[in-house]
XYZ file of C-alpha atoms in Angstrom:
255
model
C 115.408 54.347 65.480
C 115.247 50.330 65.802
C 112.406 48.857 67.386
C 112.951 45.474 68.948
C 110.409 43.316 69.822
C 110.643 39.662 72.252
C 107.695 38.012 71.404
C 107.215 35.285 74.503
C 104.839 32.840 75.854
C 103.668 35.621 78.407
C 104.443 38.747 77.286
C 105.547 40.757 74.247
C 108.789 43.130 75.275
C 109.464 46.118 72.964
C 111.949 48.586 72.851
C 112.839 51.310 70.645
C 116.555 52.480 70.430
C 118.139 55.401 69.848
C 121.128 54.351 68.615
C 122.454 52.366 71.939
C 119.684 53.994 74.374
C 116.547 52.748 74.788
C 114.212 55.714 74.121
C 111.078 53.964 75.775
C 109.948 50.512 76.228
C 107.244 48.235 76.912
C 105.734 45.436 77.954
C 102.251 43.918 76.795
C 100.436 40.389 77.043
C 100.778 38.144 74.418
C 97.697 37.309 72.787
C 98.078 34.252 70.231
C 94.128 34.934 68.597
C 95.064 38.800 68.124
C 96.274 39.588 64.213
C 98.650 42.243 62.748
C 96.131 45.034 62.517
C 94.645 44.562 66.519
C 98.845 44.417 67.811
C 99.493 47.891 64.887
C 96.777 49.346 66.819
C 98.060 48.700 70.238
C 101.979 49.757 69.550
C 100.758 53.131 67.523
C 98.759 54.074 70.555
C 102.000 53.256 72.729
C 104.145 55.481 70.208
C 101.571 58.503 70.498
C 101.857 58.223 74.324
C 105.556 58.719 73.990
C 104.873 61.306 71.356
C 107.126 59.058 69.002
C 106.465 59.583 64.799
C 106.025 56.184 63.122
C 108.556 57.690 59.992
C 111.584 57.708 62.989
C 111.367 53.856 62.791
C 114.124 52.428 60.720
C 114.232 49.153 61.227
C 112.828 46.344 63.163
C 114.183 43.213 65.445
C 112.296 40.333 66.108
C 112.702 37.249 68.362
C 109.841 34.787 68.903
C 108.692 31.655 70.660
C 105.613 31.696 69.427
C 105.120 30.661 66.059
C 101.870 31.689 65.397
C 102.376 35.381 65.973
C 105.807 35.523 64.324
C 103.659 35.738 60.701
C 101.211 38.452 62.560
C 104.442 40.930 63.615
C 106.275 41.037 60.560
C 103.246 41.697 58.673
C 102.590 44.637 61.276
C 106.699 45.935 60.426
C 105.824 45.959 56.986
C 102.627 47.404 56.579
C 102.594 49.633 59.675
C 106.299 50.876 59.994
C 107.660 49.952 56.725
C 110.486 47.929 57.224
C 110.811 44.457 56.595
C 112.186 42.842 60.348
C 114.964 40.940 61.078
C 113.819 37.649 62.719
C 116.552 35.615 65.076
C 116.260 31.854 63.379
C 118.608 30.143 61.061
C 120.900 31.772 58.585
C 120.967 35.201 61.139
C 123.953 36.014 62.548
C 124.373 36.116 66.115
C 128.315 35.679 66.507
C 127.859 32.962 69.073
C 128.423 28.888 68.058
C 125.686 26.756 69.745
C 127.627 23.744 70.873
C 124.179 21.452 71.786
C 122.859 18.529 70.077
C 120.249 20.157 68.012
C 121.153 23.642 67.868
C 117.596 24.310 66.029
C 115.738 23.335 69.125
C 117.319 26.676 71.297
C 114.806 29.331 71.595
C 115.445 32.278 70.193
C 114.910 34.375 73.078
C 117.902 32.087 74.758
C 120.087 32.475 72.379
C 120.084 36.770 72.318
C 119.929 36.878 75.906
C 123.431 35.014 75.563
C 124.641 37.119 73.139
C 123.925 40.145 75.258
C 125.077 38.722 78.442
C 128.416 37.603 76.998
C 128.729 41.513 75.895
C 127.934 42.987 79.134
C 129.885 40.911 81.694
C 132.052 38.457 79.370
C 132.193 34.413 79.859
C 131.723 31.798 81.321
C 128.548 33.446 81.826
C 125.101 32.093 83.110
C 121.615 33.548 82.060
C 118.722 33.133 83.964
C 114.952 33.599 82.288
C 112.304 33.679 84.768
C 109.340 33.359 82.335
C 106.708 30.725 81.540
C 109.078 28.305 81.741
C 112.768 29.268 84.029
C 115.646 28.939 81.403
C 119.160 28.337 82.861
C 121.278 29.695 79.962
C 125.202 28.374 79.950
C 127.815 30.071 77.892
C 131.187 28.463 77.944
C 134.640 30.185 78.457
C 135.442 30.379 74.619
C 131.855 32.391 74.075
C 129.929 29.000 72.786
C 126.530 28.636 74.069
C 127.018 25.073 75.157
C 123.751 24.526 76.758
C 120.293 24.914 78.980
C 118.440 23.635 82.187
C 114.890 24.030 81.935
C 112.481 24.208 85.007
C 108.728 25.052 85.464
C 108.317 28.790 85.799
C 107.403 30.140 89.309
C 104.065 31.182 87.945
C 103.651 28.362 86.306
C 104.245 26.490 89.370
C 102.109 28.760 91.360
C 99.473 28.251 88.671
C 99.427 24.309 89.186
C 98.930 24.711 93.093
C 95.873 26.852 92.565
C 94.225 24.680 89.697
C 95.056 21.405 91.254
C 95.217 21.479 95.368
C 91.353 22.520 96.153
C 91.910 23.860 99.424
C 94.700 26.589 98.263
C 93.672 30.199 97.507
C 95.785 32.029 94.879
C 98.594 33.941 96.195
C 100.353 37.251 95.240
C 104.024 36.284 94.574
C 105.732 38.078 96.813
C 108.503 37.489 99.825
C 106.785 35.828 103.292
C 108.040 36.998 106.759
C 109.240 33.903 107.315
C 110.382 30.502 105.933
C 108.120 28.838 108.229
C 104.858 30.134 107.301
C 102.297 30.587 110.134
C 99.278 31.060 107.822
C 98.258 29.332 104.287
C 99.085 32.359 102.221
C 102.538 32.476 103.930
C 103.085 29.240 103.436
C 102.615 28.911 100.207
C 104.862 32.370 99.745
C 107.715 30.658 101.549
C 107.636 27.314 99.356
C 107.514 29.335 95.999
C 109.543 32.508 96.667
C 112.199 30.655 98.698
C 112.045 27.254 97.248
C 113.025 29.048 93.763
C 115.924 30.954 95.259
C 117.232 27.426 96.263
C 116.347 25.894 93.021
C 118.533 28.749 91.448
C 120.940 28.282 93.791
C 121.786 24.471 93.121
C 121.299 24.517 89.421
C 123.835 27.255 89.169
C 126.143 25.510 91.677
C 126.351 22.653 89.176
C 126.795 24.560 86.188
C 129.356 26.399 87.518
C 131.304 23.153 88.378
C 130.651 22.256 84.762
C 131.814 25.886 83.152
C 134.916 25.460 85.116
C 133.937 27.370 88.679
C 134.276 30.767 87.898
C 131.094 32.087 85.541
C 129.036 35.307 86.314
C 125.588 34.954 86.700
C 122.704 37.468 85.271
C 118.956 37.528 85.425
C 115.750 38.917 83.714
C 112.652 38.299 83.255
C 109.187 39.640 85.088
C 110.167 38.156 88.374
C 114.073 38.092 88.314
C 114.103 40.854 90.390
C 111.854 38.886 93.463
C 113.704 36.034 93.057
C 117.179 37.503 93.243
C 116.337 39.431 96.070
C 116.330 36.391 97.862
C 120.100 34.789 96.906
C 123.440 35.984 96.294
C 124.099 33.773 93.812
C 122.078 36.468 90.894
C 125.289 39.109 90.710
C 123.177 41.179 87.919
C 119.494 41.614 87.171
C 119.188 43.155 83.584
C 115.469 43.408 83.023
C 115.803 44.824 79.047
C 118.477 41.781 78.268
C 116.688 40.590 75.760
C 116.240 43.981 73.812
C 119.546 44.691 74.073
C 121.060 41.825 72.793
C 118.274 42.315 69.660
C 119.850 45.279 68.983
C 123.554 43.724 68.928
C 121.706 40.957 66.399
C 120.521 43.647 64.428
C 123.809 45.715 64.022
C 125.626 42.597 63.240
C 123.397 41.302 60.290
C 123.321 45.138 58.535
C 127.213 46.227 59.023
């Protein structure tokens, strides 16, 4: 089976795969202080929940954004599961051409969303992260990944409100009643749940012009499905896109 593993600002996604299934998967917070043998721990304790053998691991796929635990994981694939990963980065093949100024500076999590994306519903295709930060992925016609628009995540945004404006409690992100809010909790609700929607809705409005009018539009991430809920701009919410498009990575570097 082939483990895949998203390693993000928030949380670490894994998912095992039986050939194109996904036998189980999970979702844990990353850590940046914990090393090899603490996360080894963690994911054989998750494997004897799901009564899954270590030995039934034959290889491992690894994106990352954060640099300081990419060291820590592949350590934990080699001396833990035996296999030596497959990290997205430079010199991998991911059968997409990044048409941007400085190609080097895409995330990898960006680019294998794309790549699964442009598998599931074809292109022009737009992918939308809702994570620390919210990633506007844009994938051309022709299959190129041509480009991003990054915004502040929404709880990231929701995070500055309750650090910086004194008066305002912390809020469970979830839809209000209404738009106008008749209480602070509400209020605050409406201007983060629905001011998002409309931030989705204008950035893909413009990209679409840009892609040529006509591109699909997909989201994942923790709160893609909140957030879609509330436009009908999102046509797909795929919460395991980036573990799928891992495993396309993977097949495609050991055909």
């Amino acid at each position: 089976m082939l483990l895949c593993i998203d390693i993000g600002n928030t949380n670490i996604k894994l998912g095992l795969f039986e050939g194109d299934k996904i036998r189980a998967h999970w979702r844990i917070a990353t850590e940046r202080t914990r090393l090899a043998d603490e996360y080894a721990m963690l994911l054989l304790d998750l494997f004897r929940t799901e009564q899954i053998a270590v030995n039934t691991v034959t290889g491992v796929a690894l994106s990352s954004v954060v640099p300081t635990l990419t060291p820590e994981f592949i350590e934990l694939s080699r001396r833990y599961l035996k296999q030596m990963p497959l990290v997205v980065g430079p010199g991998v093949k991911t059968g997409m051409n990044i048409r941007t100024d400085h190609p080097a500076e895409v995330g990898a999590d960006l680019i294998v969303n794309a790549v699964a994306a442009r598998a599931l519903y074809g292109s022009p295709v737009i992918v939308i992260a809702f994570g620390t930060a919210t990633a506007f992925s844009a994938v051309a016609a022709s299959g190129d990944f041509v480009g991003v628009a990054i915004a502040p995540g929404v709880a990231t945004s929701a995070e500055a409100l309750f650090r910086f404006a004194a008066k305002l409690p912390q809020v469970e992100l979830a839809r209000p009643p209404h738009a106008i809010g008749k209480n602070t909790v509400h209020s605050m609700q409406a201007g983060l749940v629905f001011g998002y929607a409309g931030l989705v809705e204008g950035i893909v409005k413009r990209m679409r012009a840009e892609l040529g009018g006509s591109a699909r539009v997909v989201a994942t991430g923790g709160l893609a499905s909140l957030i879609a809920a509330e436009t009908d701009i999102i046509e797909h919410v795929e919460p395991n896109l980036t573990l799928l498009g891992l495993r396309q990575i993977y097949a495609m570097n050991k055909a």
